[in-house]
XYZ file of C-alpha atoms in Angstrom:
573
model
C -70.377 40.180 -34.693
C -70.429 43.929 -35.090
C -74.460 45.285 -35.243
C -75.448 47.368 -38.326
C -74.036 50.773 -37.938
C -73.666 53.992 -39.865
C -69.824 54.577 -41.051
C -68.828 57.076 -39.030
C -70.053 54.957 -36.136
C -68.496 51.988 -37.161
C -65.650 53.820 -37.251
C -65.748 55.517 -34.214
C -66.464 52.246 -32.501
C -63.204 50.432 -33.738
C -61.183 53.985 -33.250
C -62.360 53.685 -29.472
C -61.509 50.195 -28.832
C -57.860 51.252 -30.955
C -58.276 47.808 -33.013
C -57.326 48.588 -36.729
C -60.113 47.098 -38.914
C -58.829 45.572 -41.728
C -55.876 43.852 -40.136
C -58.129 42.313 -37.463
C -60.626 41.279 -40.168
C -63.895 42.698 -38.317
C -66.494 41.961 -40.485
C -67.790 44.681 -42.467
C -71.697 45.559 -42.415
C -73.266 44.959 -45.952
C -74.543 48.381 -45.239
C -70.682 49.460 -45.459
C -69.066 47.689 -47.799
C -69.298 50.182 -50.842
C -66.705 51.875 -48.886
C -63.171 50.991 -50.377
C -60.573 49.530 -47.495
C -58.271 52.518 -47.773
C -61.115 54.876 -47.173
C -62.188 52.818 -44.118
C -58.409 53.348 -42.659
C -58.698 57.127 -43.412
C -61.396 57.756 -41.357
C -60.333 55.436 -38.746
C -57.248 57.323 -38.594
C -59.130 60.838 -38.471
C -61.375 59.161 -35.556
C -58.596 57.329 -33.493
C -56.628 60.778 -33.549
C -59.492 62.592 -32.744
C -60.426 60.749 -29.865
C -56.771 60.250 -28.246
C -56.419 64.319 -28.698
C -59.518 64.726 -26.685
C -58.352 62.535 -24.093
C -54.716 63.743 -23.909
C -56.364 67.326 -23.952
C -58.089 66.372 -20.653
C -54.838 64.811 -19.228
C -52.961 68.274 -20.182
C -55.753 70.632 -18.946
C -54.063 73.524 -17.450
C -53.775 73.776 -13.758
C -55.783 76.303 -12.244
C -52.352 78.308 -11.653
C -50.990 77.877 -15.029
C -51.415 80.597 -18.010
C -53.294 80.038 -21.412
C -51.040 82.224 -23.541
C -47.530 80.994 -24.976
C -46.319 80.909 -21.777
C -48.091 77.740 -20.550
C -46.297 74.771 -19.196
C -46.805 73.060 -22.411
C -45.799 75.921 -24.905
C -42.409 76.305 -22.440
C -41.717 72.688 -22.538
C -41.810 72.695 -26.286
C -39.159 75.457 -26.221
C -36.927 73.273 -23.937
C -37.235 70.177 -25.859
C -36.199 72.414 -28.885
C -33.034 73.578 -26.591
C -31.938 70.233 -25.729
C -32.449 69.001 -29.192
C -30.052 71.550 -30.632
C -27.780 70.764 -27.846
C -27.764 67.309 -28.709
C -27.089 67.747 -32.375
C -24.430 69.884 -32.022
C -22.738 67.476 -29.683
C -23.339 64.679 -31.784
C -22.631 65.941 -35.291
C -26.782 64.901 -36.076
C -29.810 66.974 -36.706
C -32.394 66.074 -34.688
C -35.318 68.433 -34.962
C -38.833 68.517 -33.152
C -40.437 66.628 -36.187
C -38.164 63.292 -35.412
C -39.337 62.979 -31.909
C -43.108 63.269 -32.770
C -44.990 60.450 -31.700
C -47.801 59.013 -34.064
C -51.712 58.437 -33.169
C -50.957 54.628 -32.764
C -48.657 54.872 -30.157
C -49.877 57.543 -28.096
C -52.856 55.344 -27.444
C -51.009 52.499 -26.702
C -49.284 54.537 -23.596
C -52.788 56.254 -23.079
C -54.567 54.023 -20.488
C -52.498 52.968 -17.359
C -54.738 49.566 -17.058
C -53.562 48.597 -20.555
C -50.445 49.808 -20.942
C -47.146 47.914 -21.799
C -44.597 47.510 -19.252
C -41.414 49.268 -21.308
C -38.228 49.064 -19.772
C -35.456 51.279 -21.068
C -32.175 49.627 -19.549
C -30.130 52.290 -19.871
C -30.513 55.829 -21.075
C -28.472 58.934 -20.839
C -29.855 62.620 -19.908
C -29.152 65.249 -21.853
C -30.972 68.452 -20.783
C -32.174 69.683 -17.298
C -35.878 71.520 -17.719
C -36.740 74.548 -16.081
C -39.260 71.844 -14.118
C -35.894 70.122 -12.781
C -36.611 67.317 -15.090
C -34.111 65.566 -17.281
C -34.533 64.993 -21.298
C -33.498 61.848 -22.603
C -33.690 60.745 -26.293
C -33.799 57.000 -27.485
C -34.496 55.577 -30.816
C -38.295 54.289 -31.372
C -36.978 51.002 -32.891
C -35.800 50.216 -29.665
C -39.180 49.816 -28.343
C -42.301 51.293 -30.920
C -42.417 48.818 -34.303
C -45.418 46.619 -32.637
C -47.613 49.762 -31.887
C -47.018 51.703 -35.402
C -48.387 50.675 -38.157
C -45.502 53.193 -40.785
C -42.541 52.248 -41.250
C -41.707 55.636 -41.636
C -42.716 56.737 -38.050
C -39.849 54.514 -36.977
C -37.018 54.877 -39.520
C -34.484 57.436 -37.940
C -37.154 58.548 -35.382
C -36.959 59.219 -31.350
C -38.698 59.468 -28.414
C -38.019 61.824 -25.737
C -38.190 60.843 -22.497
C -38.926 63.129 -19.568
C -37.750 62.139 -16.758
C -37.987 63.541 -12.859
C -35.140 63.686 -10.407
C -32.438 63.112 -13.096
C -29.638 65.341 -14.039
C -27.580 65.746 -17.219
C -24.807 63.530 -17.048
C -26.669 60.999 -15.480
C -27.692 57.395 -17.255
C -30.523 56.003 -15.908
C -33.040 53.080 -16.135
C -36.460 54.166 -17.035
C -39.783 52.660 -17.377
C -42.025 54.285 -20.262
C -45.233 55.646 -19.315
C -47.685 58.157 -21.269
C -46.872 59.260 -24.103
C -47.514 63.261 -25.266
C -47.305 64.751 -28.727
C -43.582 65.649 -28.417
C -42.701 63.194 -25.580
C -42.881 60.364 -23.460
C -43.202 60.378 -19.333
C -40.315 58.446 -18.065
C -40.465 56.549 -14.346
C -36.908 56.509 -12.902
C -36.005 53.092 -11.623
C -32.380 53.384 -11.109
C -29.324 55.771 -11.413
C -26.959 53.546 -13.433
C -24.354 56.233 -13.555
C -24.319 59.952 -12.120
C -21.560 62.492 -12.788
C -22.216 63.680 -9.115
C -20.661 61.508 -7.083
C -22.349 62.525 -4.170
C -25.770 62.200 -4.960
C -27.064 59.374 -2.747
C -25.334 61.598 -0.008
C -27.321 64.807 -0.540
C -30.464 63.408 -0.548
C -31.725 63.295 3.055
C -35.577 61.982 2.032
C -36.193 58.466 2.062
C -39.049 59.545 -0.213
C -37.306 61.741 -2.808
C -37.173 59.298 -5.683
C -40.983 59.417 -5.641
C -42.658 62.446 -3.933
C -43.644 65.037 -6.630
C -42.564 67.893 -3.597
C -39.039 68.089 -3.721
C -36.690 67.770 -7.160
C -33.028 69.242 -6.752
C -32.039 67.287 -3.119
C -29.475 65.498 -5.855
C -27.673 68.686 -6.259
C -25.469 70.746 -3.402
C -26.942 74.031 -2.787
C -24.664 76.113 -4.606
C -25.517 73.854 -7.453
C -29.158 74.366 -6.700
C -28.645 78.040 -7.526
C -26.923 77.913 -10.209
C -29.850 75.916 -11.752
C -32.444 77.946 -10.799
C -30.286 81.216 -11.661
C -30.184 79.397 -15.517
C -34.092 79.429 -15.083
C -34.170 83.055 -14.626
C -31.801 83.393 -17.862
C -33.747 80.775 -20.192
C -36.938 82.757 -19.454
C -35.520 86.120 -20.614
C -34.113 84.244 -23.181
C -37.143 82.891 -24.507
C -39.406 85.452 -23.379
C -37.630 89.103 -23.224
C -34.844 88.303 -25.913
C -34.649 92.000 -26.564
C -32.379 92.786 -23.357
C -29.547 90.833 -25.658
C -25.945 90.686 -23.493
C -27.317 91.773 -20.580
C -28.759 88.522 -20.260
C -25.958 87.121 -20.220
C -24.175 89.256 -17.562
C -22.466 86.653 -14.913
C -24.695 88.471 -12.468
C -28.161 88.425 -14.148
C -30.515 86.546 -12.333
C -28.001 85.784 -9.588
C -30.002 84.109 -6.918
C -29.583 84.930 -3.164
C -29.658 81.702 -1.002
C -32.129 81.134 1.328
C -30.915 81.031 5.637
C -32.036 77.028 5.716
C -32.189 75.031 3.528
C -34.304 72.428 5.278
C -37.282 72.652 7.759
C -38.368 76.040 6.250
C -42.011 75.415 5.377
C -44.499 77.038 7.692
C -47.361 75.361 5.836
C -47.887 72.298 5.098
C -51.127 70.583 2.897
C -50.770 66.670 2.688
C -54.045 65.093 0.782
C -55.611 61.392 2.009
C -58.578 59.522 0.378
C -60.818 57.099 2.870
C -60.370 54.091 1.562
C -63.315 52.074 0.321
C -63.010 48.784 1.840
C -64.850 46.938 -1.183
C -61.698 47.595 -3.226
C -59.577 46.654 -0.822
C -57.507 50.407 -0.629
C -54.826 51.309 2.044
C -54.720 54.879 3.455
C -52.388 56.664 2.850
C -51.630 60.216 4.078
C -48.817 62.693 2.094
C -47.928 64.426 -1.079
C -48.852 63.591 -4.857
C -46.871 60.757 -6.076
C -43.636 61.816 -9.056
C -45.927 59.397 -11.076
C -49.416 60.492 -11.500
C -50.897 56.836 -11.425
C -50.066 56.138 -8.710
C -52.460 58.828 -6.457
C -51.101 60.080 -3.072
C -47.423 58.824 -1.775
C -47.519 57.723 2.478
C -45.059 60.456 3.985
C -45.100 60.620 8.661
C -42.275 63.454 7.962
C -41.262 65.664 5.706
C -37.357 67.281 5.797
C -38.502 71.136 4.344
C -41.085 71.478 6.386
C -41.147 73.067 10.259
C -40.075 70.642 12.870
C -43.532 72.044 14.780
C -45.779 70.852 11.236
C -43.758 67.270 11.365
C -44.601 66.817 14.996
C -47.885 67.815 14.182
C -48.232 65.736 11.180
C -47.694 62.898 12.997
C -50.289 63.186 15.822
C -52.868 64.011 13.090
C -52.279 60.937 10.950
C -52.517 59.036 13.894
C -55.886 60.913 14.834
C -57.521 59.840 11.269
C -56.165 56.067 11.150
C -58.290 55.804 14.231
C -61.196 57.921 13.523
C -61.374 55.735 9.685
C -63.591 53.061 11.218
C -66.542 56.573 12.049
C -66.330 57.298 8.315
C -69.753 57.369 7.075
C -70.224 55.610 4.114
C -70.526 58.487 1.330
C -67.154 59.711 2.833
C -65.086 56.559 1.555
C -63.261 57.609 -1.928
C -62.962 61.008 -1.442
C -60.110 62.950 -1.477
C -59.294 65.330 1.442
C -57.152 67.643 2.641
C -54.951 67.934 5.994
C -54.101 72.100 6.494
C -50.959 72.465 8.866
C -49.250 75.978 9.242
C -46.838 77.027 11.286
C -47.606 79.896 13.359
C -45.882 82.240 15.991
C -47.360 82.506 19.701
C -46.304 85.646 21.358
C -46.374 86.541 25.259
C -47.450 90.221 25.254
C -45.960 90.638 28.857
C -42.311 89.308 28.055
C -42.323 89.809 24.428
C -41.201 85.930 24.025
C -42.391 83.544 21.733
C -42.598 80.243 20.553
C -43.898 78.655 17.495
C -47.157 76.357 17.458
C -48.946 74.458 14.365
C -52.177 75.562 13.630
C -54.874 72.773 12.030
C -58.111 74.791 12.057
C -59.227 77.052 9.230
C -61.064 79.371 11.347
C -57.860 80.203 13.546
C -55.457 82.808 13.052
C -51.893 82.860 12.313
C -49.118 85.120 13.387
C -45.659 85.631 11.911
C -43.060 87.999 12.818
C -40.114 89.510 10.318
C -37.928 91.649 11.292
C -39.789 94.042 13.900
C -42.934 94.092 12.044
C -45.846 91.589 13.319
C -48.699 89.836 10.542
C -51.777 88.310 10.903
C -54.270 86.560 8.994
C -56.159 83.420 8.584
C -54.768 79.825 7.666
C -55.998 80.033 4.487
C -54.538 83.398 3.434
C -51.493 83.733 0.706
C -47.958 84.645 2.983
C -44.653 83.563 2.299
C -43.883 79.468 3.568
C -40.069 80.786 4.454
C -40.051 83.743 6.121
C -36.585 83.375 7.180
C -35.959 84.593 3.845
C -38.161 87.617 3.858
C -35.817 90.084 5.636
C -33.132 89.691 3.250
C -35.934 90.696 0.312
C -36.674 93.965 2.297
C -32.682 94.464 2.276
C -32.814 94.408 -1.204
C -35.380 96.389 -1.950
C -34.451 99.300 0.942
C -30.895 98.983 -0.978
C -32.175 99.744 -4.521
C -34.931 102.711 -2.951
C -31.238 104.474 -1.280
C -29.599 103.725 -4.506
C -32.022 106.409 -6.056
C -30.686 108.940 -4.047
C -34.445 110.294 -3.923
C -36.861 110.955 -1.130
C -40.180 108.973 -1.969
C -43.390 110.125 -0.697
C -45.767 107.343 -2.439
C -45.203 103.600 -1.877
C -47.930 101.888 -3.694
C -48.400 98.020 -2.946
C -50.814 96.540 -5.929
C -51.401 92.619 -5.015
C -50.968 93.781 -1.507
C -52.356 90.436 0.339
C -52.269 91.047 3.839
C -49.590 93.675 3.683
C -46.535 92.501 4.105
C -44.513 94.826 1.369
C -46.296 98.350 2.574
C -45.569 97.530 6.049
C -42.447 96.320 5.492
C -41.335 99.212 4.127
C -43.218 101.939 5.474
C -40.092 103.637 6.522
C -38.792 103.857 3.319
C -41.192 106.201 2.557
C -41.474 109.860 3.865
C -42.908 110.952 7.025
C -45.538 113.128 5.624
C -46.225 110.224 2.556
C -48.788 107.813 2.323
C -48.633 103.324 1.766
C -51.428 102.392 -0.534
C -52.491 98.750 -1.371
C -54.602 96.971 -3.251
C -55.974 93.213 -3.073
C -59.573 91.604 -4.777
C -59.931 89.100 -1.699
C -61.433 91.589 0.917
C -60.318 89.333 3.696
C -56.653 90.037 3.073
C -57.642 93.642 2.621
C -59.094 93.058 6.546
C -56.160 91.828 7.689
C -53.917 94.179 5.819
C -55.932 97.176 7.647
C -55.268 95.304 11.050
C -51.687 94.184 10.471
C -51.278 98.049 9.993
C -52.346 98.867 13.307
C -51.174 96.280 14.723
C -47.681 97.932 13.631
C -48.410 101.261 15.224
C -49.209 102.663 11.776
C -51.985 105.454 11.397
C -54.964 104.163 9.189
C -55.814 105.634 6.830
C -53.799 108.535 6.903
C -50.207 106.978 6.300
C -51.136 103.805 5.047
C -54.627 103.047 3.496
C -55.905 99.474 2.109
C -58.784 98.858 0.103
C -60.521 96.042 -1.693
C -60.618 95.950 -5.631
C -58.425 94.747 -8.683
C -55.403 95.331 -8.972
C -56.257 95.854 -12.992
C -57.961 98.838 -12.957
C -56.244 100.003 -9.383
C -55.089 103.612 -11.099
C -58.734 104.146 -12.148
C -60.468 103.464 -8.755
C -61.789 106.477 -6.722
C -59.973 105.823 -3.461
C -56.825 105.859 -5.226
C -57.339 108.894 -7.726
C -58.631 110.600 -4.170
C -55.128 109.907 -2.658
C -53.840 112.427 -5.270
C -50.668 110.507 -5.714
C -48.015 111.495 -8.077
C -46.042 109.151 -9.751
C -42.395 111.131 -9.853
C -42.783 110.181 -6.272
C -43.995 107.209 -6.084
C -42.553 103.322 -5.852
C -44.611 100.651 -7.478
C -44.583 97.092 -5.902
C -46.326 94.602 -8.016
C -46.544 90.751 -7.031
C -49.152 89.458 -8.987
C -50.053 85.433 -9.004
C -48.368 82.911 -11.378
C -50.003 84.253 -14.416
C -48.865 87.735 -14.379
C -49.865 90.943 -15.043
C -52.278 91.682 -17.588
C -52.417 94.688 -20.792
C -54.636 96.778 -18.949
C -52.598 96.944 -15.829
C -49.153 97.129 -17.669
C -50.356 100.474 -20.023
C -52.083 102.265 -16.858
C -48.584 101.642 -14.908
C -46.889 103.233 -17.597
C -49.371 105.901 -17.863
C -48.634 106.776 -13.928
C -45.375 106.397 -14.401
C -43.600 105.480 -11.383
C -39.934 106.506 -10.748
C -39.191 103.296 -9.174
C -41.034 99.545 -9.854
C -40.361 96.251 -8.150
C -41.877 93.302 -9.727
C -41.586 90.655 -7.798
C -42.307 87.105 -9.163
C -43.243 83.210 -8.491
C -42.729 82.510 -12.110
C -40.249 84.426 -13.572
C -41.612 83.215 -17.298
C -45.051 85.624 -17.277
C -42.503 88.498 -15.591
C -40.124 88.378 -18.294
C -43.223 87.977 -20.589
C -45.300 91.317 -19.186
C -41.685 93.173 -19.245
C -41.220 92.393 -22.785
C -44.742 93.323 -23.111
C -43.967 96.973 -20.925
C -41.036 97.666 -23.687
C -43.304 97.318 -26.616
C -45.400 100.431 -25.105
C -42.542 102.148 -24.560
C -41.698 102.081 -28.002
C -44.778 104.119 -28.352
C -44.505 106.607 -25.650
C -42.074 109.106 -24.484
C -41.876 107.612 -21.359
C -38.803 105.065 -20.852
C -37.398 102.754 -18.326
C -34.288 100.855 -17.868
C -33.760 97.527 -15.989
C -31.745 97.847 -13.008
C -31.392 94.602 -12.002
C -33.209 91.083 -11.771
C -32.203 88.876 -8.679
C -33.353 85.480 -7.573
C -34.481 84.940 -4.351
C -34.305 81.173 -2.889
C -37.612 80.827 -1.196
C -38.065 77.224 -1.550
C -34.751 75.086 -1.398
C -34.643 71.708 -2.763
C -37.626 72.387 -5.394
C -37.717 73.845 -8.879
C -39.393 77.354 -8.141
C -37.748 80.411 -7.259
C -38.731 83.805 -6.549
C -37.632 86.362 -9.117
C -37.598 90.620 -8.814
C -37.191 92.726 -11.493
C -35.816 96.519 -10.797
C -37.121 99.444 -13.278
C -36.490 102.610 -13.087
C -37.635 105.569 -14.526
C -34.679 107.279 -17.173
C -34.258 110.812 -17.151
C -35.615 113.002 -19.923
């Protein structure tokens, strides 16, 4: 017996529990029974919907990392499920648009709740479309699965789901079990490869844990094919984000990615996660990466193939240490989530010059890398490239494109310096008499930017200078309008985080304007994004720039991401 409530609470009450009223016969409150049935179901609609939307907001809450603008993971994956919805029309002589793959109220919060949810096998599915995420699209019709959780008719006649699904490739038809269910989509567990148009797959995949660690997603694929993927990824991004470049886009060598040395054990660092198991609930321990399917917490790994042979070694011994310190755990410990820091590090003999290379596990220690002839240092916890075997052939680049000016620069000016690396790098790019300057907000990089320098034999501050501050509102700050640097002599290296530049930063570059920029990027989406932005002030200014070129760099081998730099330079009046 339901208590005497108000109607919106009544409401609210049944919306929660996702029971519809009338077709359960709930009894209805005298209090309540003015109210005609259909204008009960309205606002149990309104309420249901409004309460799965909160919850699916929370499940969707953007990653610290991720951007809040139309380039967010969400707003991109829209624009991909568009693609391969026009790609699969076209093939199939049917119009399938965004609106026939929505997915109602009612069966969103069916899917909602891992606890409750139906166990949906899809037998056999085909993949259609490869995500810039590495994940396939599949589409399959809701009859097949959706008339017991919606009440329309309508919301199955003719309708689809599409089903997102990791480690899957076009071509490939897979079994799938259904699991939550978005707004334009459904969250598909692979259970099987049926069929694969690459016949080598179970070959190229070296990781007994591929199929469900959330690290790795192209193993499936030969290298060049990796590539070729992640070169498309540079292309789609333009595409959907800097349209106005046009053919160039479109250029067989747009994008064109440069492979990486190794393509396995590159990963100097190394961050597994472990919970202490609470021994009421009867959990196991286990020690590794973020499982491909969310419910299902942290995935056991003793090894793992990209990272250093030194940081497997190590992982081992340390798993080992905390299965036998578990029993010390004090009680408030049990449940929560922690994290194991492993990073590969160089150790050098000052007298010989030799080294060997060691895995550091305390935060407080310090970590040394070597590229080319140029030494770094800095603390576990500070941001430098995992595959540094990688990093000389980005200096290549860049030295190539600075001759290619035919110009003598005196300014090299490093905004989202970190601890360096860039103005070191290429300090001797620059004129004797010139000046390095770099910027950073963490003040601890800016430390070990300043020592890194010396370190390196170069004078500070007199040919290279770091200070502390935001990269923003870097041409406003004293110690750089002090340095009296000209911008007809100057190269601009920008390599902001995953969310880009910002306005403010992209009209005071413009305003200095540089003869030479490199932008380099972790997500080439917000860099195609700010350089459609950086044309769109042009428009308004005399001053004009042309792309050079925009290469791919393979830091990370057998995963989605790749590193993307963008060329600029300054046209001639």
């Amino acid at each position: 017996m339901i208590r005497q409530l108000s109607v919106t609470k009544l409401v609210h009450t049944i919306a929660i529990r996702g029971c519809p009223l009338l077709r359960r016969g709930v009894h209805i409150p005298s209090k309540v029974r003015k109210v005609s049935d259909s204008q009960l179901e309205v606002a149990l609609a309104r309420n249901r919907e409004k309460h799965v939307s909160k919850i699916l907001s929370k499940v969707n809450k953007k990653k610290k990392k991720d951007t809040i603008d139309h380039t967010s993971t969400e707003s991109v994956l829209l624009l991909e499920i568009r693609s391969a919805l026009k790609y699969y029309s076209e093939k199939n002589g049917l119009t399938v648009g965004v609106e026939d793959v929505v997915n109602p109220t009612s069966l969103i919060n069916e899917y909602l709740f891992s606890r409750s949810r139906p166990t949906t096998i899809i037998e056999s599915m085909d993949i259609i479309y490869q995500t810039n995420e590495g994940e396939g699209l599949g589409l399959i019709p809701k009859s097949l699965y959706a008339a017991p959780f919606i009440d329309q008719e309508e919301e199955i006649y003719n309708k689809f789901t599409l089903v997102k699904v990791p480690k899957t490739l076009p071509g490939d038809r897979v079994k799938v079990r259904l699991n939550m269910h978005h707004r334009y989509y459904s969250e598909g567990v692979l259970l099987e490869v049926l069929k694969s148009k690459n016949s080598r797959r179970d070959n190229l995949i070296l990781c007994s844990n591929f199929n469900n660690c959330s690290g790795c997603q192209l193993q499936m694929l030969n290298y060049e094919d990796q590539l070729n993927f992640k070169q498309n990824s540079i292309r789609k991004a333009y595409k959907y984000f800097y349209p106005q470049l046009g053919e160039a886009i479109d250029d067989e060598r747009f994008g064109m990615v440069n492979g990486s040395p190794i393509q396995y054990s590159y990963r100097s660092k190394l961050t597994p996660h472990y919970k202490i198991p609470r021994q009421d609930k009867d959990q196991t321990l286990n020690i590794g990466l973020n499982h491909v399917d969310a419910s299902q917490g942290i995935l056991d790994i003793d090894s793992c193939p990209i990272a250093s042979p030194t940081i497997n070694s190590r992982l081992k011994e340390q798993r080992e240490k905390i299965f036998n310190e578990l029993k010390y755990a004090k009680a408030g410990d049990k449940g929560r989530q922690r994290t194991l820091l492993l990073r590969d590090s160089v150790r050098i003999n000052n007298d010989t010059g030799d080294f060997h290379r060691v895995c550091l596990t305390d935060s407080a220690k310090v970590v040394t890398e070597k590229v080319e002839d140029f030494v770094y240092q800095f603390n576990t916890s500070s941001f430098f490239q995992v595959n540094v075997d990688i990093l000389p052939n980005v200096l290549d680049f860049m030295r190539y494109h600075i001759e290619l000016s035919n110009y003598s620069f005196k300014y090299l000016i490093d905004t989202y310096c970190g601890v360096g690396f860039f103005g070191i790098g290429l300090s001797n790019a620059i004129k004797e008499d010139g000046k390095i300057f770099g910027i950073e907000v963490s003040a601890k990089s800016i430390e070990y930017a300043t020592h890194n320098a010396k370190l390196n034999g170069i004078a500070v501050p007199e040919r290279i200078q770091f200070i502390s501050g935001s990269s923003e509102t870097m041409f406003e700050n004293e110690h750089f309008v002090q340095a009296e640097m000209q911008g007809s002599d100057s190269i601009v290296i920008m390599d902001p985080s995953r969310k880009g530049a910002n306005e403010s930063f992209m009209r005071q570059l413009l305003a200095f304007k540089p003869r030479l920029i490199f932008y380099v990027s972790c997500n080439v989406i917000t860099q195609a994004r700010d350089l459609a932005m950086f044309e769109e002030y042009q428009k308004a200014s005399p001053i004009k720039y042309k792309i050079r070129e925009v290469a791919g760099f393979d830091f990370f081998p057998q995963t989605k991401h790749v590193e993307s730099i963008a060329v600029l330079e300054l046209c001639e009046n």
